[in-house]
Coordinates of N, CA and C in Angstrom, one line a residue:
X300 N 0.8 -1.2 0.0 CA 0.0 0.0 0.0 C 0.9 1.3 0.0
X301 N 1.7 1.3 0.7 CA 2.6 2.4 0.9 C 3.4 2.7 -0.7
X302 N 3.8 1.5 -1.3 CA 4.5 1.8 -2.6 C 3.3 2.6 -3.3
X303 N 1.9 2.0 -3.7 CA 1.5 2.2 -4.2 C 0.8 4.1 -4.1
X304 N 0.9 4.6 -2.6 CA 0.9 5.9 -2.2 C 2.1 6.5 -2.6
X305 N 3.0 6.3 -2.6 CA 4.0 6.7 -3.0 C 4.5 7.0 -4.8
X306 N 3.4 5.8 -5.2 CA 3.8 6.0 -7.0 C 2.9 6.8 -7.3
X307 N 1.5 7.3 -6.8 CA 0.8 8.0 -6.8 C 1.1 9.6 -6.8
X308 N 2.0 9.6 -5.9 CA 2.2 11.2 -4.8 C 3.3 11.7 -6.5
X309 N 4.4 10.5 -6.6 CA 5.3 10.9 -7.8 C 4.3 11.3 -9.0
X310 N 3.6 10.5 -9.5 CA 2.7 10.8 -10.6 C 2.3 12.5 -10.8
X311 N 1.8 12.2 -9.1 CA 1.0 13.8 -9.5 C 2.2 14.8 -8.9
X312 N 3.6 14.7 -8.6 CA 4.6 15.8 -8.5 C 5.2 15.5 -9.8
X313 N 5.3 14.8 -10.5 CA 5.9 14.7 -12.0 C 5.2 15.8 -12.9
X314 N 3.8 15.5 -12.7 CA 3.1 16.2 -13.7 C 2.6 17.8 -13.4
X315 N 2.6 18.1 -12.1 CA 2.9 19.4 -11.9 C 3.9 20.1 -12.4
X316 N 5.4 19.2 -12.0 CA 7.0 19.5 -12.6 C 6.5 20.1 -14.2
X317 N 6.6 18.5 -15.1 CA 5.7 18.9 -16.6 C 5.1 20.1 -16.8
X318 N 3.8 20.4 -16.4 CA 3.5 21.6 -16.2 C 4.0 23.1 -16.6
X319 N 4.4 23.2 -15.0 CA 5.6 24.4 -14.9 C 7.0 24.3 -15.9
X320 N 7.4 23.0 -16.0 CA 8.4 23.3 -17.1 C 8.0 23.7 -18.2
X321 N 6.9 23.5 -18.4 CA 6.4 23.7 -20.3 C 5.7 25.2 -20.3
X322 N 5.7 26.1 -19.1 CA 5.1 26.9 -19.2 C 6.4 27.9 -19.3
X323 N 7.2 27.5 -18.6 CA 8.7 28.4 -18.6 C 9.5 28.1 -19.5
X324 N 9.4 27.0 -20.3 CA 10.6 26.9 -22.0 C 9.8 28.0 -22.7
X325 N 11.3 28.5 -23.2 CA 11.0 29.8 -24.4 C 11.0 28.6 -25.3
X326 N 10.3 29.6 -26.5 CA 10.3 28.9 -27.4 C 11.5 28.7 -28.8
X327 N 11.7 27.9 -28.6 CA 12.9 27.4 -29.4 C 13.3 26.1 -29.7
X328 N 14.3 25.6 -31.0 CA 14.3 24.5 -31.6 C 14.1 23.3 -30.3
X329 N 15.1 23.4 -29.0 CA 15.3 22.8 -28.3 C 13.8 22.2 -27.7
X330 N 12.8 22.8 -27.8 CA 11.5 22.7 -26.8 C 10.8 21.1 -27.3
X331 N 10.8 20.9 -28.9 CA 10.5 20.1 -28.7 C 11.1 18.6 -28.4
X332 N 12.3 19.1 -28.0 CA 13.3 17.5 -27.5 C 13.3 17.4 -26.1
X333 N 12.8 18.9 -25.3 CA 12.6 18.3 -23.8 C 11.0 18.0 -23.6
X334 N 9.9 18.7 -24.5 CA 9.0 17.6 -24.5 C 8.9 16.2 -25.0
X335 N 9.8 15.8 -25.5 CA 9.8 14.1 -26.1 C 10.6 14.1 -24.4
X336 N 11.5 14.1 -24.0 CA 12.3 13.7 -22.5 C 11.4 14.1 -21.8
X337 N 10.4 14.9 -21.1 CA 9.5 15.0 -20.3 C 8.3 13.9 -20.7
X338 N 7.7 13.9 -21.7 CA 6.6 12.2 -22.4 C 7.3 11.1 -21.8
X339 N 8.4 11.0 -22.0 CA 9.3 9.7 -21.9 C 9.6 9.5 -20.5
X340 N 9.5 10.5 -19.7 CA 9.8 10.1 -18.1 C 8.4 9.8 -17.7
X341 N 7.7 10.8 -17.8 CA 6.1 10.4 -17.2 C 5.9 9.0 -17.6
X342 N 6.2 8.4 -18.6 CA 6.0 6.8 -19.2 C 6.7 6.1 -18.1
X343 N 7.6 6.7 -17.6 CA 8.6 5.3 -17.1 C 8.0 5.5 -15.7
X344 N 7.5 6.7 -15.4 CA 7.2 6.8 -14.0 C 5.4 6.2 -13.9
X345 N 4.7 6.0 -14.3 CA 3.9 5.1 -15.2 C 4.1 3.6 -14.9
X346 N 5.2 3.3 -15.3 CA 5.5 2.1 -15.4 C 6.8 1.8 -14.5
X347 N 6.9 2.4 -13.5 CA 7.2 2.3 -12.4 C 7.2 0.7 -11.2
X348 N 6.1 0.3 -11.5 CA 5.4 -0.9 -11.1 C 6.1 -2.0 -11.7
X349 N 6.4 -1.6 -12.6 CA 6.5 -3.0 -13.8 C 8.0 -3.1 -13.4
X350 N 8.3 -2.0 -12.9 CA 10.1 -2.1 -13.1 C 10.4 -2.7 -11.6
X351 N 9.7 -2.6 -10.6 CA 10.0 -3.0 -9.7 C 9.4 -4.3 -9.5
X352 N 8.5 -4.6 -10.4 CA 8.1 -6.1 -10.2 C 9.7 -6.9 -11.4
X353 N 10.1 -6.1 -11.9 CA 11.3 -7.4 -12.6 C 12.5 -6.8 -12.1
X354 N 12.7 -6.3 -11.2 CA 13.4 -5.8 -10.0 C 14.8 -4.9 -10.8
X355 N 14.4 -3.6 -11.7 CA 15.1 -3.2 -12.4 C 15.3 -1.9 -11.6
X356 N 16.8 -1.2 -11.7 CA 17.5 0.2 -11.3 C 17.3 0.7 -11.8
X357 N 15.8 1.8 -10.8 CA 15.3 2.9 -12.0 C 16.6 4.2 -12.0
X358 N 16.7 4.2 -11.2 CA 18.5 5.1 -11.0 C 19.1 5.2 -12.1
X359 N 19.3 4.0 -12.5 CA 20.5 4.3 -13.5 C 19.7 4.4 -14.9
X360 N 18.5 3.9 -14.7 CA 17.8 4.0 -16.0 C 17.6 4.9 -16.3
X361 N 16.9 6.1 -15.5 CA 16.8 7.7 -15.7 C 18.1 8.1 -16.4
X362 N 19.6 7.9 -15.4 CA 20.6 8.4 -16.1 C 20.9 8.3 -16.9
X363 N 20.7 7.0 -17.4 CA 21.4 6.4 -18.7 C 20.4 7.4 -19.7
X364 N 19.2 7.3 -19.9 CA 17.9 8.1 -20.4 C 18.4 10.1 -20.4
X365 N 18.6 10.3 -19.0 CA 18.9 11.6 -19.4 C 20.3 11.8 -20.4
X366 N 21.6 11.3 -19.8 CA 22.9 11.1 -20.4 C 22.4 11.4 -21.7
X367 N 21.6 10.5 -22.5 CA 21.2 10.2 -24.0 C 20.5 11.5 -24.8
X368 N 19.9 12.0 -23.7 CA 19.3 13.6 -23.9 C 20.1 14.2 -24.3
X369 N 20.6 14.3 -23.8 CA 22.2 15.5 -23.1 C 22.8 15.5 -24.5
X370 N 23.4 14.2 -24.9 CA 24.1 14.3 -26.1 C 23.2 14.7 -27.2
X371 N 22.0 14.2 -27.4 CA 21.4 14.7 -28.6 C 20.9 16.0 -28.4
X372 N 20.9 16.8 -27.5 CA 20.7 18.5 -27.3 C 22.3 18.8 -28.2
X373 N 23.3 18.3 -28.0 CA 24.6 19.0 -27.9 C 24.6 18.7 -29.4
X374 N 24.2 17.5 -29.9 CA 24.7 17.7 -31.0 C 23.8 18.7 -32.3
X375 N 22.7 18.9 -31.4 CA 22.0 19.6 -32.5 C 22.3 21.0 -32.0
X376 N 22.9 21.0 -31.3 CA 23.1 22.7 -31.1 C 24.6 22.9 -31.6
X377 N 25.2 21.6 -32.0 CA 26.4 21.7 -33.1 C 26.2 22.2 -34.6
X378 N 25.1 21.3 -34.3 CA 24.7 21.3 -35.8 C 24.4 22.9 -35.8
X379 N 23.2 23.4 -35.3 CA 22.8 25.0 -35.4 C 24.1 26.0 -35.4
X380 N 25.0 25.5 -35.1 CA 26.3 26.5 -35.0 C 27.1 26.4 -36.0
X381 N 27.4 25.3 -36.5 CA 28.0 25.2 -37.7 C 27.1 25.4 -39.3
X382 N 26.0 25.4 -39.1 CA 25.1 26.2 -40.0 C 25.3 27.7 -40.0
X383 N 25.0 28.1 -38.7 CA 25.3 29.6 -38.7 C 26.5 30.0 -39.1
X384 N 27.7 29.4 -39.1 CA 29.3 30.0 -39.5 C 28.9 29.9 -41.3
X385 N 28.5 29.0 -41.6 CA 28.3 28.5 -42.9 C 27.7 29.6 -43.4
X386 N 26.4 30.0 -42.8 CA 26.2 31.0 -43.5 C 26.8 32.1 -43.7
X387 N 27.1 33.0 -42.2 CA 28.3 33.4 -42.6 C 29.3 33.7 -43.8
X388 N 29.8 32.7 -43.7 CA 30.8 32.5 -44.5 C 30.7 32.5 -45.9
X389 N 29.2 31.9 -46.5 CA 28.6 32.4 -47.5 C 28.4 33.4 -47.6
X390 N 27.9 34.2 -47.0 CA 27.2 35.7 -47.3 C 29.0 36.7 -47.9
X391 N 30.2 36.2 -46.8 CA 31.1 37.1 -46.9 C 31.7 36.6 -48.1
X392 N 31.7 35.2 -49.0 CA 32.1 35.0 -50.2 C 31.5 35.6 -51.6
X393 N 30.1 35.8 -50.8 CA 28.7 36.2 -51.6 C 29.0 37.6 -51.9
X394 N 29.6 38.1 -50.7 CA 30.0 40.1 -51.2 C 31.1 40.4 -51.8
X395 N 32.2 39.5 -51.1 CA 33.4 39.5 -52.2 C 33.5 39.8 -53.5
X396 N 32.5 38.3 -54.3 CA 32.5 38.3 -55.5 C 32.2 39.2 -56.1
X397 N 30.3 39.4 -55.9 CA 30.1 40.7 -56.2 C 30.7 42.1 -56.0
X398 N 31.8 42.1 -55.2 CA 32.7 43.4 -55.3 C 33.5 43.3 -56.6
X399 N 34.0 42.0 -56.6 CA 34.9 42.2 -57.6 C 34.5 42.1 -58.9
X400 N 33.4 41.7 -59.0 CA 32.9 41.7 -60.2 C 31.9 43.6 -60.9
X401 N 31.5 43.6 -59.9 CA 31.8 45.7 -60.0 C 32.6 46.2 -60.5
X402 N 34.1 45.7 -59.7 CA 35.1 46.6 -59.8 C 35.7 45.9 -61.6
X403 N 35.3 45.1 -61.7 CA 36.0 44.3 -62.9 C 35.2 44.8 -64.1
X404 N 33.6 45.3 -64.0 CA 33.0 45.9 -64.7 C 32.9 47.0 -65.4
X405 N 33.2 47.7 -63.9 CA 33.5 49.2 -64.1 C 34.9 49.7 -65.3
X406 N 35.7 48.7 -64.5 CA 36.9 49.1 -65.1 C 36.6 48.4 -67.1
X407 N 36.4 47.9 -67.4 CA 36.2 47.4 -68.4 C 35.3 48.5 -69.2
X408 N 34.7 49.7 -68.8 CA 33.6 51.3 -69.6 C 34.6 52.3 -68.7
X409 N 35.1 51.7 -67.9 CA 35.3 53.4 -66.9 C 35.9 54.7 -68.4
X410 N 36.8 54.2 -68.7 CA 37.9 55.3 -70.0 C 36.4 55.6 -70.9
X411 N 35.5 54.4 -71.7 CA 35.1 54.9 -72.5 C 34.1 55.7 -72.2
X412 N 33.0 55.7 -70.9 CA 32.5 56.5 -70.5 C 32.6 57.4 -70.3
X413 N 33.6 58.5 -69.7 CA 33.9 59.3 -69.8 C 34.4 59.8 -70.8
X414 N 34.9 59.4 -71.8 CA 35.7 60.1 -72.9 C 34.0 60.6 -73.8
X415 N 33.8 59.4 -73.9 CA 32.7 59.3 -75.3 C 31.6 59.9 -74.6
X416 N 31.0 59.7 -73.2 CA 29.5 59.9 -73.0 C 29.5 60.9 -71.8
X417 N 30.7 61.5 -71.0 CA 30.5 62.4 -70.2 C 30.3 61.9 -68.9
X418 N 30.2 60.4 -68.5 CA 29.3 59.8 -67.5 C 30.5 59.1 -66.6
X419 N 29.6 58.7 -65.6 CA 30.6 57.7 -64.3 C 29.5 56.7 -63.8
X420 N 29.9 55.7 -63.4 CA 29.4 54.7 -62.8 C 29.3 54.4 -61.4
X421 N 28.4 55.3 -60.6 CA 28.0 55.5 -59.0 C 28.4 54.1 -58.3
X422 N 27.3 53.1 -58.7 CA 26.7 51.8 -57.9 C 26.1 51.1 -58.6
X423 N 26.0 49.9 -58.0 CA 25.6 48.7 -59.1 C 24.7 47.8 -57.8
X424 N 23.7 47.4 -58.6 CA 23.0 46.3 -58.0 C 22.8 45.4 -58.8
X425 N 22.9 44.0 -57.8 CA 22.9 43.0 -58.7 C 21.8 41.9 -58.5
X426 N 21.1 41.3 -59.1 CA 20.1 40.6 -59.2 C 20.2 39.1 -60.3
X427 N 20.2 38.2 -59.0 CA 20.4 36.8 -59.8 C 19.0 35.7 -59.8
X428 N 18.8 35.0 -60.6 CA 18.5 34.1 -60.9 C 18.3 33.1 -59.8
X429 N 16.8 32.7 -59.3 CA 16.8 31.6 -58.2 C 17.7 30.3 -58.2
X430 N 18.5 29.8 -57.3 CA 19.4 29.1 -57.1 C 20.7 29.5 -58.1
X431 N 21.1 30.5 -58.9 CA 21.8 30.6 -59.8 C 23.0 31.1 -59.4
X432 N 24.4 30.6 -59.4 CA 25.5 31.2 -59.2 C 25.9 32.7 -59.5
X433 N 26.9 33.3 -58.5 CA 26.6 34.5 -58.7 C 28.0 34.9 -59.8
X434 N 27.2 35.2 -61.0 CA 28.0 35.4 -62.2 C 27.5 35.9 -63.2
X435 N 28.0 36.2 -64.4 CA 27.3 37.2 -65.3 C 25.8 36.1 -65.7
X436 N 26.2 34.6 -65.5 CA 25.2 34.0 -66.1 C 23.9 33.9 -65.7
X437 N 24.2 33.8 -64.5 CA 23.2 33.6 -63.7 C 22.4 34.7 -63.2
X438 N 22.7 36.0 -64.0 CA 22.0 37.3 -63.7 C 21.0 37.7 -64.1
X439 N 20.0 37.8 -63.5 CA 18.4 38.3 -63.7 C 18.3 39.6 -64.2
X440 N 19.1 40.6 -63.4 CA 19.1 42.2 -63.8 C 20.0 42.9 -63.4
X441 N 20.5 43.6 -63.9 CA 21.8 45.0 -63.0 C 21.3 46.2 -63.5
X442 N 21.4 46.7 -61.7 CA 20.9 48.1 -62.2 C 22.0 49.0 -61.8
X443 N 22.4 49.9 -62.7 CA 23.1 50.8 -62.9 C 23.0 52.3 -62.6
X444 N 23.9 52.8 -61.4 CA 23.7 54.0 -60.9 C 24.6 54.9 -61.7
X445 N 24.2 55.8 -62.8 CA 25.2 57.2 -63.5 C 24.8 58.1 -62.5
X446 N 26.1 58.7 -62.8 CA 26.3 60.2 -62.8 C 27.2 61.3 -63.5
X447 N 26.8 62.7 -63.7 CA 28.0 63.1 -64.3 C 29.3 62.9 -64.3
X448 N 30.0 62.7 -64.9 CA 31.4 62.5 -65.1 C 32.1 64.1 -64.1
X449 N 33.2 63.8 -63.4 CA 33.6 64.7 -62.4 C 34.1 66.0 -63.4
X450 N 34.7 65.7 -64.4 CA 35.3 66.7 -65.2 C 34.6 67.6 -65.8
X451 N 33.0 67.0 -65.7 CA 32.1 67.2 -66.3 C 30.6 68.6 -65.3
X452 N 31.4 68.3 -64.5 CA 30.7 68.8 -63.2 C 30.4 70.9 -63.5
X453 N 29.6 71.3 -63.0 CA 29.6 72.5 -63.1 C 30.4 73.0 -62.1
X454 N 31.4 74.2 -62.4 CA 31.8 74.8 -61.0 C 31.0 75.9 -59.8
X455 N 30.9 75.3 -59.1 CA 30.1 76.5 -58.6 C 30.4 77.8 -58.3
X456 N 31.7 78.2 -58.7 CA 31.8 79.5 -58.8 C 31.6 80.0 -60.0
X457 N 31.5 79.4 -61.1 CA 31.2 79.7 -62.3 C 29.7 80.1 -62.4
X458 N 29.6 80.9 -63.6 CA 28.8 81.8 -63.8 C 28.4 80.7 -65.1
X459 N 26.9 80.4 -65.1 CA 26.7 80.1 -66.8 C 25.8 80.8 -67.5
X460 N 26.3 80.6 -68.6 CA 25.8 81.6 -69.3 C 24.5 80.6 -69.7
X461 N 23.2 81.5 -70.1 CA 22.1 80.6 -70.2 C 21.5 81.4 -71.8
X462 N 21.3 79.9 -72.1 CA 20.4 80.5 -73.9 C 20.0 79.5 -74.5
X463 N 18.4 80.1 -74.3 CA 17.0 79.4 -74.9 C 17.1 79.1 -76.2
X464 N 17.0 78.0 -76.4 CA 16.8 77.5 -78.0 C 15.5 76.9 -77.9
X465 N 14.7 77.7 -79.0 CA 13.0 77.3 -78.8 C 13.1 75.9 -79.7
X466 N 14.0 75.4 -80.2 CA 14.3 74.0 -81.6 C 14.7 73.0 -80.2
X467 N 15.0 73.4 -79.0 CA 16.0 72.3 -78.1 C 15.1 71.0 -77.6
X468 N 15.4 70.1 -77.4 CA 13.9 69.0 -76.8 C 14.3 69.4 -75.0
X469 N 13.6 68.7 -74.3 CA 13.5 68.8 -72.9 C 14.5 68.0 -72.4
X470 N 14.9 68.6 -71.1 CA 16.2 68.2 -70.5 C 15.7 66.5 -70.6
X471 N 14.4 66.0 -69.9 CA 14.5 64.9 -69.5 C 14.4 63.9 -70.6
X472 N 13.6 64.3 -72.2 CA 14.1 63.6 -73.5 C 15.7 63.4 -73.5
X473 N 16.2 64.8 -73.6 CA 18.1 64.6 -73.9 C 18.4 63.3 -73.0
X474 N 17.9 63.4 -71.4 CA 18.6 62.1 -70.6 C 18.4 61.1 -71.1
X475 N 17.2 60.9 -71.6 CA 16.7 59.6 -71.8 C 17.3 58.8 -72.8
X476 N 17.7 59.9 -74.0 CA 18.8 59.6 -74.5 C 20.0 59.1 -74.6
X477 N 20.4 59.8 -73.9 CA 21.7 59.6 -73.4 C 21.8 58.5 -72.5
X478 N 20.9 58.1 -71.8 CA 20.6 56.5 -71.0 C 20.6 55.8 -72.2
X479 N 20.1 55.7 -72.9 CA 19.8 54.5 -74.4 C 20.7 54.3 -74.9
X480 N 21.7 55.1 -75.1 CA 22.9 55.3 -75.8 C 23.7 54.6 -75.1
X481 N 24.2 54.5 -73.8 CA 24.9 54.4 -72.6 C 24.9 53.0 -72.5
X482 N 23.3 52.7 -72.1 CA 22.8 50.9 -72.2 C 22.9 50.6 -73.4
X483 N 23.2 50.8 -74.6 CA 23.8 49.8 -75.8 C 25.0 49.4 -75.9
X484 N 25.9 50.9 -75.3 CA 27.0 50.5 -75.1 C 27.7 49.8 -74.1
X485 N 26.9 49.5 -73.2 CA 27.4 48.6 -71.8 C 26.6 47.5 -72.4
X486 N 25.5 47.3 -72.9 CA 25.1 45.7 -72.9 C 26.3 44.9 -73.8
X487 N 26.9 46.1 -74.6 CA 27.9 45.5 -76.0 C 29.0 44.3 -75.4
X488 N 29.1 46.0 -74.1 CA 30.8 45.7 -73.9 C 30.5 44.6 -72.6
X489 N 29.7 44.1 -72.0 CA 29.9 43.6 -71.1 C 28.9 42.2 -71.5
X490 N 28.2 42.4 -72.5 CA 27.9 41.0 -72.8 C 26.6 40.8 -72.4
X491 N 25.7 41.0 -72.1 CA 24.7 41.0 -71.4 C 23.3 42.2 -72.0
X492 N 22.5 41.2 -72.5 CA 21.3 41.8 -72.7 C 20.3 43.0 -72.3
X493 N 20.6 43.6 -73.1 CA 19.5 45.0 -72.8 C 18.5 45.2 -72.2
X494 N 17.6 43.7 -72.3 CA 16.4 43.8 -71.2 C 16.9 43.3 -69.8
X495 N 18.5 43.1 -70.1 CA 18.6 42.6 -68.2 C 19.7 43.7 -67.8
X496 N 19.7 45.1 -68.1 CA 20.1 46.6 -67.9 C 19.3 47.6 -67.6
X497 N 19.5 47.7 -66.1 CA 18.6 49.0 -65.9 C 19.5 50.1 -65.5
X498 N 19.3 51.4 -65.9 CA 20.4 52.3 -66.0 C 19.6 53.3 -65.4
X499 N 19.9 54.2 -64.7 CA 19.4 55.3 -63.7 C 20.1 56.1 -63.5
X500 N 19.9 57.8 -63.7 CA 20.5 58.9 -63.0 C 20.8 58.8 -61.3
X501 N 21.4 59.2 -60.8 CA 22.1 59.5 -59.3 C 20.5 60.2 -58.6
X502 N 20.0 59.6 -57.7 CA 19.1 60.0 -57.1 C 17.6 58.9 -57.6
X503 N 18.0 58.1 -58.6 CA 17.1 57.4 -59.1 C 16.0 57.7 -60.2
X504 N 16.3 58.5 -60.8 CA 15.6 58.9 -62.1 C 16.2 58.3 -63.3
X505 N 15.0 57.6 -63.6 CA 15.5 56.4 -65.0 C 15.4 57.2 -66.2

């Protein structure tokens, strides 16, 4: 009678335990591996009876049971950490490239831009292709930030002289222009198709 008071009293102090622990886990990957280890004790404590009728060490059984936890927490919080470096370490190969492929761009129009079209090359954004390597091939879109060429720049102590030509088109026809012109000659020189070139003034006006 007394065992059987006693497996009772545990039952209902286990499951209070259960309880309060599940109301205090934050939520995170780990929650659901101490709810499988809290299921799994309530069972053995359950079956408590059984183990002392074939006269088994529930002592060591728990530990062995917990021990087994323990390791499988650790290694998946290996695993979670060596994912995160991974990524990491993708993202910083991932910016690399794309720097150098900028800088490899640029330089490949920088002379002729300026000479021929007046222009410079701000910033570049790059847009690839789902699962696609990051390379000219695998490029969805690049959008291209101009601006005036520095030589090109007005001084601001300079005075300009101004004069109306009623024959002239609108400044923002001439840009537009001059964008069209710009994007044939970078899709030429860099290989890459005109519908996957978007070219923009400094401030974002296409």
């Amino acid at each position: 009678m007394a065992f059987i008071t006693e497996w009772v009293t545990q039952i209902i102090l286990f499951l209070l335990l259960a309880l309060v622990t599940d109301l205090l886990l934050p939520a995170s990957s780990f929650r659901k591996y101490i709810k499988l280890v809290v299921g799994l004790l309530l069972i053995l404590v359950f079956l408590q009876p059984v183990f002392k009728l074939f006269d088994i060490d529930m002592d060591k059984f728990f530990t062995q049971e917990m021990n087994r936890w323990s390791d499988q927490v650790e290694v998946e919080s290996m695993k979670n950490s060596i994912e995160e470096k991974k990524k990491e370490i993708q993202a910083s190969q991932r910016a690399y490239i794309l720097e150098q492929m900028a800088v490899q761009l640029e330089n490949e129009v920088k002379e002729e831009l300026m000479n021929d079209h007046n222009v410079e090359i701000q910033n570049f954004s790059f847009q690839f292709k789902k699962d696609a390597e990051v390379n000219l091939e695998g490029l969805k879109s690049l959008t291209v930030t101009m601006e005036e060429s520095s030589d090109q720049k007005a001084d601001p102590d300079e005075v300009e002289e101004i004069v109306i030509d009623l024959n002239q088109q609108p400044e923002n026809q001439e840009d537009k222009k001059s964008l069209n012109a710009v994007k044939s000659y970078l899709s030429t020189a860099w290989d890459i198709p005109e519908d996957q070139l978007i070219l923009q003034w400094e401030g974002g006006v296409q």
